PDB file of C-alpha atoms in Angstrom:
ATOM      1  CA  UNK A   1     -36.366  -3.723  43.898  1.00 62.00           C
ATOM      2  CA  UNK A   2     -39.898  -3.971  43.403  1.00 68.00           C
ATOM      3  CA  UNK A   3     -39.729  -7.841  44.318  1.00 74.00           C
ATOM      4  CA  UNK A   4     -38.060  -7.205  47.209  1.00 70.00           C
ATOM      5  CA  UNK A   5     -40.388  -4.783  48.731  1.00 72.00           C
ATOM      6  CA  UNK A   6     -43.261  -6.910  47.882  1.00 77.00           C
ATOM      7  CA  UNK A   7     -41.648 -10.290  49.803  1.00 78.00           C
ATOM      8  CA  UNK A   8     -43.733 -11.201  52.938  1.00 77.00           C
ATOM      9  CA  UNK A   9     -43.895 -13.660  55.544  1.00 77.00           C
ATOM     10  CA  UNK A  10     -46.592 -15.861  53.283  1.00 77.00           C
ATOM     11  CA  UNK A  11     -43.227 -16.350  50.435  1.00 79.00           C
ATOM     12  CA  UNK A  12     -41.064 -17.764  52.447  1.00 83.00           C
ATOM     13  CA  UNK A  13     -41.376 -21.567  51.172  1.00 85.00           C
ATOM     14  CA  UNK A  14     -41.162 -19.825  47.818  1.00 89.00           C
ATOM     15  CA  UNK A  15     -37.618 -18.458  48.173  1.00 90.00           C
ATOM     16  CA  UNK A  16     -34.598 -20.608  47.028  1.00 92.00           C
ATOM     17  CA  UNK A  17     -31.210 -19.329  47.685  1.00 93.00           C
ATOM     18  CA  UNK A  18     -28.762 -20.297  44.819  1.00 95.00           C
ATOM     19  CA  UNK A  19     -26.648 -21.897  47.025  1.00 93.00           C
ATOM     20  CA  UNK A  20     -29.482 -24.595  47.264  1.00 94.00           C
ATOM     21  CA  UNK A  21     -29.677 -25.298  43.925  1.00 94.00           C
ATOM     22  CA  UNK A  22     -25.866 -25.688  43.627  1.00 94.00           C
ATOM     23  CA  UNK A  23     -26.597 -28.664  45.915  1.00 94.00           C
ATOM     24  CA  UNK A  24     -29.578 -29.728  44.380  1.00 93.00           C
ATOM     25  CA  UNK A  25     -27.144 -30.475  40.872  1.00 92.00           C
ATOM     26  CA  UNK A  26     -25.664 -33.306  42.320  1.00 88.00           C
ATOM     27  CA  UNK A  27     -28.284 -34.752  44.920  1.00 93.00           C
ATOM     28  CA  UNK A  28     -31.711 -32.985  45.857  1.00 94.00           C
ATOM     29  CA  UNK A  29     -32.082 -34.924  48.732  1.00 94.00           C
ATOM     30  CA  UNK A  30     -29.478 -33.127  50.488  1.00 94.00           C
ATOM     31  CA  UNK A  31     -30.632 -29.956  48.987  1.00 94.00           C
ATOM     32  CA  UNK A  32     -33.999 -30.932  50.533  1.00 93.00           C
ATOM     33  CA  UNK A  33     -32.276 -31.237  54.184  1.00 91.00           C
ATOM     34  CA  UNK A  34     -30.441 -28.266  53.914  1.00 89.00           C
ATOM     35  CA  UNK A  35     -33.615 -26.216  53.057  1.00 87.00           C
ATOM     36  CA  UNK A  36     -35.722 -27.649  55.882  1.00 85.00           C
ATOM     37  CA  UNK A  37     -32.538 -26.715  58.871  1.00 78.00           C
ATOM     38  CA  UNK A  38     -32.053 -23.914  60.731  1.00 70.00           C
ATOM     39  CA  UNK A  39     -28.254 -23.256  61.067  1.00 63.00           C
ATOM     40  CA  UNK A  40     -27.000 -22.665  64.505  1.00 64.00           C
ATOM     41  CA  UNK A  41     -23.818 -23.734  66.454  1.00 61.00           C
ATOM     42  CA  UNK A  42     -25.529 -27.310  67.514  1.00 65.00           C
ATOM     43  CA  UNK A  43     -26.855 -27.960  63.996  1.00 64.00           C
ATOM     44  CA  UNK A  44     -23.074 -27.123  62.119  1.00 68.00           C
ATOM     45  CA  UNK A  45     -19.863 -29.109  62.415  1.00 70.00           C
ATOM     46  CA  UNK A  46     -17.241 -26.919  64.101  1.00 74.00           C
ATOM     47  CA  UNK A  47     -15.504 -26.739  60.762  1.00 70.00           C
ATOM     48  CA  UNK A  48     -18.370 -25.458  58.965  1.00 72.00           C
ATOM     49  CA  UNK A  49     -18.941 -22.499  61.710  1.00 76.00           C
ATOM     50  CA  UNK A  50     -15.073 -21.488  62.235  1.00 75.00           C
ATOM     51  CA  UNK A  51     -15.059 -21.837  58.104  1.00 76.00           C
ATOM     52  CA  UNK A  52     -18.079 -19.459  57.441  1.00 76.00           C
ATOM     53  CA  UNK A  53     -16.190 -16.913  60.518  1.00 77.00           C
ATOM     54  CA  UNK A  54     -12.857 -17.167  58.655  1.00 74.00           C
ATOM     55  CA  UNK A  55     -14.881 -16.113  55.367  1.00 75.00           C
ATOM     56  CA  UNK A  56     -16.966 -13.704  56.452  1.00 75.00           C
ATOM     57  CA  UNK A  57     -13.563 -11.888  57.460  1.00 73.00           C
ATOM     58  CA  UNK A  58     -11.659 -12.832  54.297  1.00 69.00           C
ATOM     59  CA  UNK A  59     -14.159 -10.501  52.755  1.00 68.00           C
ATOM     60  CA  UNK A  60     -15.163  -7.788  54.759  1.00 65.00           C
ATOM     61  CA  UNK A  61     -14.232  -4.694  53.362  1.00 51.00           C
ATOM     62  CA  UNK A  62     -11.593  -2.411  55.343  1.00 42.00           C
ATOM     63  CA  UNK A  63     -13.861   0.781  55.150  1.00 42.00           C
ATOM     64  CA  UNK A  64     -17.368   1.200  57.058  1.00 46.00           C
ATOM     65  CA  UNK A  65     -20.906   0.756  55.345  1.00 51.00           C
ATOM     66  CA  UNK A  66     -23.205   2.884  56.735  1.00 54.00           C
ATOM     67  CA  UNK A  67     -26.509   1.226  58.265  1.00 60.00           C
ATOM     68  CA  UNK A  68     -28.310   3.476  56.347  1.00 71.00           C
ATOM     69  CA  UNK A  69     -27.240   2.722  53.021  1.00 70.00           C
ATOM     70  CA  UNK A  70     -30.731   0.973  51.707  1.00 77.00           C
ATOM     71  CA  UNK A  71     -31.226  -1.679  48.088  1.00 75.00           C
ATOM     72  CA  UNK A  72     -32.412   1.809  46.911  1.00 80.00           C
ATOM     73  CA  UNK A  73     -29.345   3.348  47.929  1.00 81.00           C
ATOM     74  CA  UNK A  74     -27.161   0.746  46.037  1.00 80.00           C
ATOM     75  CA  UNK A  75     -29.737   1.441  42.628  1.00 82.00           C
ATOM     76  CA  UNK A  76     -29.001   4.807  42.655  1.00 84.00           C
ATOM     77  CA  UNK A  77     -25.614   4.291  42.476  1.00 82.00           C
ATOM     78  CA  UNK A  78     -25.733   1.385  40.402  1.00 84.00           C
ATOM     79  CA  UNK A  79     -27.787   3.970  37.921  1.00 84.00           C
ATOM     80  CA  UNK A  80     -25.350   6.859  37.877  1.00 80.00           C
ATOM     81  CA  UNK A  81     -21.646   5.945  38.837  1.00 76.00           C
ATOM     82  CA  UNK A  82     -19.269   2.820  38.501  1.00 80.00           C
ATOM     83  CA  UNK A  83     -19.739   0.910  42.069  1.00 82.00           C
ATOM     84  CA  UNK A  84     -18.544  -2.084  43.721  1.00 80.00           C
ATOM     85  CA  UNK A  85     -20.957  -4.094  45.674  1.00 82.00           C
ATOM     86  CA  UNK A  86     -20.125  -6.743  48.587  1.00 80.00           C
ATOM     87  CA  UNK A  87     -23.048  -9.079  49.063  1.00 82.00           C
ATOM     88  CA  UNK A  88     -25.511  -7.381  46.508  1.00 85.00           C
ATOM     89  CA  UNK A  89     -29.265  -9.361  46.962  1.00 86.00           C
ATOM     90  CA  UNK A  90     -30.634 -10.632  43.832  1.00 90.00           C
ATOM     91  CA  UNK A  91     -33.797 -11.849  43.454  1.00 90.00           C
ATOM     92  CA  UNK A  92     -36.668 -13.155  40.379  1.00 92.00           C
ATOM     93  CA  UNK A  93     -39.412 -14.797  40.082  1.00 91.00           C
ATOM     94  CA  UNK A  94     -39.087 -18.054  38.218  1.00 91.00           C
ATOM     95  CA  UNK A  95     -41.800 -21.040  38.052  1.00 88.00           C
ATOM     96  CA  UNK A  96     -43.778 -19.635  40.835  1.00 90.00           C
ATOM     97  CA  UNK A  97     -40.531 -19.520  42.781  1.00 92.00           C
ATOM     98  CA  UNK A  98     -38.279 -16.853  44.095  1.00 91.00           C
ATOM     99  CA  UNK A  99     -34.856 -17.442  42.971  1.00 93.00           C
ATOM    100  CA  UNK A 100     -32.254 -15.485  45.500  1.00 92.00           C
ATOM    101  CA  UNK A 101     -28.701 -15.031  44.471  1.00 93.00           C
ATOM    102  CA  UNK A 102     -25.806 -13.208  47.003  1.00 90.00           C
ATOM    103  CA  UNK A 103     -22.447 -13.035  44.871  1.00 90.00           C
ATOM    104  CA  UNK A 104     -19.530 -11.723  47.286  1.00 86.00           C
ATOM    105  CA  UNK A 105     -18.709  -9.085  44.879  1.00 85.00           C
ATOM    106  CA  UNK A 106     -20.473  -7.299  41.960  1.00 88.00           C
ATOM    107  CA  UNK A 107     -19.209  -4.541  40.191  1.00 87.00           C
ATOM    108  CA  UNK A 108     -20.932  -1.956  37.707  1.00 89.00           C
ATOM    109  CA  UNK A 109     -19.481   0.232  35.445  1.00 88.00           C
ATOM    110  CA  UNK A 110     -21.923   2.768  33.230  1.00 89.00           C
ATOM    111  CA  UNK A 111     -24.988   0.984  35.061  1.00 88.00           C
ATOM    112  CA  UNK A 112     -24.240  -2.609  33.483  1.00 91.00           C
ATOM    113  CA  UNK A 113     -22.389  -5.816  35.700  1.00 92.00           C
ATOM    114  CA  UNK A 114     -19.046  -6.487  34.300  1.00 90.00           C
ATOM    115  CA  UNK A 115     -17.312  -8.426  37.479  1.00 89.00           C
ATOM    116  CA  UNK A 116     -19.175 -10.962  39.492  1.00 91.00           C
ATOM    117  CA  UNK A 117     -16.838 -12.738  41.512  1.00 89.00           C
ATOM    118  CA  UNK A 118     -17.642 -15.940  44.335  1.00 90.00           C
ATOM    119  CA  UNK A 119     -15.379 -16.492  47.091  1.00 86.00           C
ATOM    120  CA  UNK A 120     -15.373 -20.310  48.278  1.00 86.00           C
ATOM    121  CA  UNK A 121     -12.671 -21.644  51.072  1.00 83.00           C
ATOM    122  CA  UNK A 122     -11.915 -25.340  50.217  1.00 83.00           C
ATOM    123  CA  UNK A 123     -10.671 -27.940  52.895  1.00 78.00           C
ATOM    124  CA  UNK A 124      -8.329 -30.218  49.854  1.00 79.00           C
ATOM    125  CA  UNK A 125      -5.247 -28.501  48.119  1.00 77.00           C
ATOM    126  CA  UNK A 126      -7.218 -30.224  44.924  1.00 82.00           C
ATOM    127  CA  UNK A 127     -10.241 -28.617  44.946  1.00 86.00           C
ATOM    128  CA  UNK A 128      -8.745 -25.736  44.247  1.00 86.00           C
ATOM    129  CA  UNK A 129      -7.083 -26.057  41.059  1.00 88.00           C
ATOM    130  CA  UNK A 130     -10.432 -27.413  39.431  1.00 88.00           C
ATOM    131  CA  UNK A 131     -14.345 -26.330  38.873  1.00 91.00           C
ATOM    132  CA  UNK A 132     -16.831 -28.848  39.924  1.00 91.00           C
ATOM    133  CA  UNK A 133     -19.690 -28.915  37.673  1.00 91.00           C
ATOM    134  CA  UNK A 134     -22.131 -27.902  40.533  1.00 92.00           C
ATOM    135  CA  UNK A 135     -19.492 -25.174  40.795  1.00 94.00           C
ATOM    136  CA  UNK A 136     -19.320 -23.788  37.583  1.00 94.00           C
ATOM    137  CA  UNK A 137     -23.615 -24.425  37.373  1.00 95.00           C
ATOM    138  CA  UNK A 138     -23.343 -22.251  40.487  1.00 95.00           C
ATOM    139  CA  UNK A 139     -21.197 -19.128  38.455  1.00 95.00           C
ATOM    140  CA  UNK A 140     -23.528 -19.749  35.451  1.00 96.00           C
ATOM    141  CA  UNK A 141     -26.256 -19.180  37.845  1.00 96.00           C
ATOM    142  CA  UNK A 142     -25.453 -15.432  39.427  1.00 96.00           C
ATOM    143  CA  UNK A 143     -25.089 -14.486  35.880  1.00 96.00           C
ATOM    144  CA  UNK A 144     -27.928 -15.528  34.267  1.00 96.00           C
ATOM    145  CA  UNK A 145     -29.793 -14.131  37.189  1.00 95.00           C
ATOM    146  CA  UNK A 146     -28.307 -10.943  36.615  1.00 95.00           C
ATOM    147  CA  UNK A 147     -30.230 -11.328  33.031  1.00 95.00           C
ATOM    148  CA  UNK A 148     -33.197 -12.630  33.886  1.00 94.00           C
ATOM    149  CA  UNK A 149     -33.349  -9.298  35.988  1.00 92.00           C
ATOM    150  CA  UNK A 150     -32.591  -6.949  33.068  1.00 92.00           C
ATOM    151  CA  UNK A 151     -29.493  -6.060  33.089  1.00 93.00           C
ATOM    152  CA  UNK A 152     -26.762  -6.611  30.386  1.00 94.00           C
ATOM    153  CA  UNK A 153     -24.431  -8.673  30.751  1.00 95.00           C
ATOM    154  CA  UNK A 154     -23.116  -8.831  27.320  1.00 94.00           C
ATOM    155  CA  UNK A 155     -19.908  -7.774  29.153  1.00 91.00           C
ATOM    156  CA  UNK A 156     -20.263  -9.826  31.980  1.00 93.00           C
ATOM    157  CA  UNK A 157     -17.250 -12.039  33.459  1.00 90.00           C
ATOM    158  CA  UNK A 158     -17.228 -14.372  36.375  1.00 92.00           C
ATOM    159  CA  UNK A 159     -14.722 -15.281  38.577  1.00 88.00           C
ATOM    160  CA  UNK A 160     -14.692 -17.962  41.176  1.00 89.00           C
ATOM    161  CA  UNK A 161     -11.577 -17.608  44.126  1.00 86.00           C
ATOM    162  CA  UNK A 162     -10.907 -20.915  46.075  1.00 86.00           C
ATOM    163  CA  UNK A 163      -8.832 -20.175  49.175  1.00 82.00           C
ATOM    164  CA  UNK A 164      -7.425 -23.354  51.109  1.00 79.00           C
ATOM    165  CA  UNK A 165      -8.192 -23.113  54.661  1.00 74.00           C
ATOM    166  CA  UNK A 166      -6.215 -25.687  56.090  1.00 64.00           C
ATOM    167  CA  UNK A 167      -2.626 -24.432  54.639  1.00 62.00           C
ATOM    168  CA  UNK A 168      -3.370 -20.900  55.990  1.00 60.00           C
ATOM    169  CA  UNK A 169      -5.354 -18.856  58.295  1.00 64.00           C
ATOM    170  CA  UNK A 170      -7.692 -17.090  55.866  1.00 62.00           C
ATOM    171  CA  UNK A 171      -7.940 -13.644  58.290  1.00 58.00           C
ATOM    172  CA  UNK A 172      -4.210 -13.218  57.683  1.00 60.00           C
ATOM    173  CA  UNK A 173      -4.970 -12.641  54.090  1.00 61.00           C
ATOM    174  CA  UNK A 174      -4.518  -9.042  52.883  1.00 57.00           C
ATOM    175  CA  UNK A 175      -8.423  -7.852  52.210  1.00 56.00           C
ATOM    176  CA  UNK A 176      -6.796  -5.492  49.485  1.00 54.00           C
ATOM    177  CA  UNK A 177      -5.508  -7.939  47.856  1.00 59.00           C
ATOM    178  CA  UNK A 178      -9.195  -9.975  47.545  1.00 62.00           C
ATOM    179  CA  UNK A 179     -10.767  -6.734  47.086  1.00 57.00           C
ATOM    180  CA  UNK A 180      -8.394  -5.636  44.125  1.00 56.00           C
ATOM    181  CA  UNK A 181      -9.061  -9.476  42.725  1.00 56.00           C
ATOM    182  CA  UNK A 182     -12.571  -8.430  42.821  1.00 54.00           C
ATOM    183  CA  UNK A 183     -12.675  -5.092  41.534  1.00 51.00           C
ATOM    184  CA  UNK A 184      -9.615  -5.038  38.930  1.00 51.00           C
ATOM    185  CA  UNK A 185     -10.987  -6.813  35.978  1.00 48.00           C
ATOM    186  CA  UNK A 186      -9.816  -9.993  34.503  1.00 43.00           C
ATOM    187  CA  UNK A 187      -6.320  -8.460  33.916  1.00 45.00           C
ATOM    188  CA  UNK A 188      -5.259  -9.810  37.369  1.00 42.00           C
ATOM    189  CA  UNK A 189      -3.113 -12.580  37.136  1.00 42.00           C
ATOM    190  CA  UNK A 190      -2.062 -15.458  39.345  1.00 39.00           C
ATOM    191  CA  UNK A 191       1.468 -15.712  40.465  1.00 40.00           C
ATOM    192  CA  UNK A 192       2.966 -17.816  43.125  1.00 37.00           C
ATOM    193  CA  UNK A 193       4.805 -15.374  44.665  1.00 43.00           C
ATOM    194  CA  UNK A 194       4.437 -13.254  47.903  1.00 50.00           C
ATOM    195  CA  UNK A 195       4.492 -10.182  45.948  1.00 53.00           C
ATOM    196  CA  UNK A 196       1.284 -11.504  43.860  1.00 52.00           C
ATOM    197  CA  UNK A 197      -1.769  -9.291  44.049  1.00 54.00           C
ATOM    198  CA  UNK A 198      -3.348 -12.755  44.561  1.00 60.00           C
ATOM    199  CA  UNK A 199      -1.894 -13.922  48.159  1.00 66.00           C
ATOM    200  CA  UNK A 200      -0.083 -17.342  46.839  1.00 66.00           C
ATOM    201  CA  UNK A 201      -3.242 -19.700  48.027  1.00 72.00           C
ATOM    202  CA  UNK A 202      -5.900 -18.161  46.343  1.00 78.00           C
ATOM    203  CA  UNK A 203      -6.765 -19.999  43.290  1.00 82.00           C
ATOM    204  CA  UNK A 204      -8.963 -17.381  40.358  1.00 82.00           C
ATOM    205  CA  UNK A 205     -11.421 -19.170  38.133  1.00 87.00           C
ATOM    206  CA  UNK A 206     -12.608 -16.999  35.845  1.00 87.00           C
ATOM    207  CA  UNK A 207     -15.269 -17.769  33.157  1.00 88.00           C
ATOM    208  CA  UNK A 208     -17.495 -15.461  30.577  1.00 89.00           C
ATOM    209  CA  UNK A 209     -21.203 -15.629  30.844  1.00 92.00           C
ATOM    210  CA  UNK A 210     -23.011 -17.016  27.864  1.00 93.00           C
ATOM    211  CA  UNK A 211     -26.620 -17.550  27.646  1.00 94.00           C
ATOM    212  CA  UNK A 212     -27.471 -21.607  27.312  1.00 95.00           C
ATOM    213  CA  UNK A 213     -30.613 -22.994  26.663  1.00 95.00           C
ATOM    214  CA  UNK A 214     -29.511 -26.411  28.259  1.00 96.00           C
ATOM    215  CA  UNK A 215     -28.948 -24.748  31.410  1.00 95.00           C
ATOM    216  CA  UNK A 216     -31.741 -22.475  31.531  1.00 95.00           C
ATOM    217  CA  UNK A 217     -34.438 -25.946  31.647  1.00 96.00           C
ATOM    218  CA  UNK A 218     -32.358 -27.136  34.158  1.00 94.00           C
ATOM    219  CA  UNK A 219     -32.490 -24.049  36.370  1.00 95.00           C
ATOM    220  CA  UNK A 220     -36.202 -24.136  35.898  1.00 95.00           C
ATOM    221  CA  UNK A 221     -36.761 -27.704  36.691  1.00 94.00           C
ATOM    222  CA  UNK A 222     -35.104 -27.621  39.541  1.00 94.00           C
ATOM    223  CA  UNK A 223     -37.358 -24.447  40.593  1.00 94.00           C
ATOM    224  CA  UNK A 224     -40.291 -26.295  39.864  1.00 94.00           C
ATOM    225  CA  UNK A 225     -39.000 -29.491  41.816  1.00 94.00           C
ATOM    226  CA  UNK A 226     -39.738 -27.128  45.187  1.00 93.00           C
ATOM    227  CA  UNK A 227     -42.865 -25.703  43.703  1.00 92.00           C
ATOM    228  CA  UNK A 228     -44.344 -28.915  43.061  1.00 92.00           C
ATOM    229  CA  UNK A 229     -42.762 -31.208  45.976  1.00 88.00           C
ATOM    230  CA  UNK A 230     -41.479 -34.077  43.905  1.00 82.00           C
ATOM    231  CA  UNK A 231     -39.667 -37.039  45.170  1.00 90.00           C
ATOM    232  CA  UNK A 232     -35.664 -35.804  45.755  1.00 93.00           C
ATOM    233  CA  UNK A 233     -33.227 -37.974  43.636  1.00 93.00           C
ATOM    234  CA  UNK A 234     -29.775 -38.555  46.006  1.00 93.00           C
ATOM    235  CA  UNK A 235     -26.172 -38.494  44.650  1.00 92.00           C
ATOM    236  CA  UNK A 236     -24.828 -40.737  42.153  1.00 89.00           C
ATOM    237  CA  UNK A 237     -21.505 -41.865  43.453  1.00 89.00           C
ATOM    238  CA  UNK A 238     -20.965 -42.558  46.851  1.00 90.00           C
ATOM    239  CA  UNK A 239     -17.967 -40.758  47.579  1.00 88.00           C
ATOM    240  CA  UNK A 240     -20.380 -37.749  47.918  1.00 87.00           C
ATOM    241  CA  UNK A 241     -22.188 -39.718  50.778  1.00 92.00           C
ATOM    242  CA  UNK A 242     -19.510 -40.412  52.641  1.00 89.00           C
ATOM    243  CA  UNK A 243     -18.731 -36.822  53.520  1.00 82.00           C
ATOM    244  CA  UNK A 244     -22.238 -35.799  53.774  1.00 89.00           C
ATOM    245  CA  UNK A 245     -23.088 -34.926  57.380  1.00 85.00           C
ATOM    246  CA  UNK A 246     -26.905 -35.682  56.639  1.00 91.00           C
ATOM    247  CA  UNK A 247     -25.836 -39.322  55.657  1.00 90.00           C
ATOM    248  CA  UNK A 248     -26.855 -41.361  58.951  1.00 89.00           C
ATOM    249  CA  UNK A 249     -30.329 -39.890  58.497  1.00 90.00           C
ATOM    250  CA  UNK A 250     -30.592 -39.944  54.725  1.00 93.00           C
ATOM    251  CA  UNK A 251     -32.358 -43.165  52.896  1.00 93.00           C
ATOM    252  CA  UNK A 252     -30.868 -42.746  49.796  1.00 93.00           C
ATOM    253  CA  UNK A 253     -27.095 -42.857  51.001  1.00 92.00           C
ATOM    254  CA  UNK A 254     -24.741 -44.978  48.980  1.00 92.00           C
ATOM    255  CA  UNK A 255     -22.068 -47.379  50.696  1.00 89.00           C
ATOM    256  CA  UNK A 256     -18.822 -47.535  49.653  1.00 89.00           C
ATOM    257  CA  UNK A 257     -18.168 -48.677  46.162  1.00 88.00           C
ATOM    258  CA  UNK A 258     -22.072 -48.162  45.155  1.00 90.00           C
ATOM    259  CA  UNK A 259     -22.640 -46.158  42.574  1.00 88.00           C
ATOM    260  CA  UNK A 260     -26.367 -44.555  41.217  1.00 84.00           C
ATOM    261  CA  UNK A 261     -27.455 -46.152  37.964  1.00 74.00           C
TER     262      UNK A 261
END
């Protein structure tokens, strides 16, 4: 909390979402684009916008928030009850840099995280029976955020949901049904059937936190890559090139069949 209150204007080039660095594990060069533009209808494919509406809806809880309920709001409860959080902000200082971390649920029981769960929709029936490694660098991420911050995780699981969205319109989707996938523990299990608590084209990743030393000098070189402005490094097989929408105006794009030795 105290981070968060301090933030100004003046630490804005310092701030680096996670969702940054997910990008920046397979090419920093897009990561570097990404960074520098500022989102808006003209910037975004159509697909990207009508992807982040579907979602935003996908998620929103059925209840009502109310505006007033502040980051110290969400402590206090955090401190003395079990609570479910939708879009909790996370934030630490690392390398000079302000790592900032958004998972679409969090839960807390007894004060300590025990469910973090993403929520990603994925255009390919593929991607969502598999974890990419930027994916699962992603999950490994929120939670080692979570412990950089304090908290324990020593009971900490993640969980990563891949819903198609071009076999079904994700606002049809029962919200109870992602809600009780985020809140219910790791005891929820998938079954293709209508009468699953999972609707039928939601695909649940889940994986256990564990610290890793590997991983930790990789999350801090990559913060100190933006503190220190080094030359990005682009993708290493061209197939992620192709589908880039940066690739007419990126130098390091691969053509087909090249790959980044």
């Amino acid at each position: 909390m105290a981070l968060f209150e301090s933030i100004s204007e003046a630490d804005l080039e310092r701030i680096i979402p996670l969702s940054t660095i997910e990008t920046q594990h397979y090419c920093e060069q897009k990561a570097q684009f990404e960074r520098a533009e500022t989102p808006d209808e003209e910037s975004l494919p159509e697909r990207l916008i009508r992807a982040q509406e579907q979602h935003n809806e996908l998620v929103e809880t059925t209840g009502t928030t109310s505006g007033e309920y502040t980051l110290a709001d969400a402590w206090d409860d955090i401190q003395s009850e079990d609570v479910s959080l939708l879009y909790p902000p996370l934030a630490h200082e690392l390398v000079n840099m302000i790592l900032i971390g958004r998972p679409t649920f969090l839960r807390f029981v007894d004060g300590r995280p025990v469910q973090l769960t993403l929520v990603r929709g994925v255009t390919k029936g593929r991607y969502l029976e598999e974890l990419f490694p930027n994916e699962q660098f992603l999950l490994w991420c929120h939670g080692n955020l979570l412990d950089r911050i304090g908290f324990d995780v020593s009971g900490l699981s993640i969980r990563y949901l891949k819903y198609s969205q071009s076999k079904f319109n994700a606002v049809e989707v029962s919200r109870a049904q992602l809600l009780l996938a985020g809140e219910d523990g790791d005891d929820v299990a998938i079954k293709l059937n209508e009468k699953s608590p999972i609707h039928p084209n939601i695909r649940q990743h889940p994986l256990a936190y564990e610290r890793d030393t590997e991983r930790g000098k990789q999350l801090r070189a990559y913060a100190a890559f933006w503190r220190d402005g080094g030359k990005p490094s682009g993708a290493n097989h061209w197939k992620q090139c192709v589908s880039c929408r940066f690739n007419t105006e990126c130098d390091l794009a691969l053509a087909q069949g090249e790959v980044r030795r």
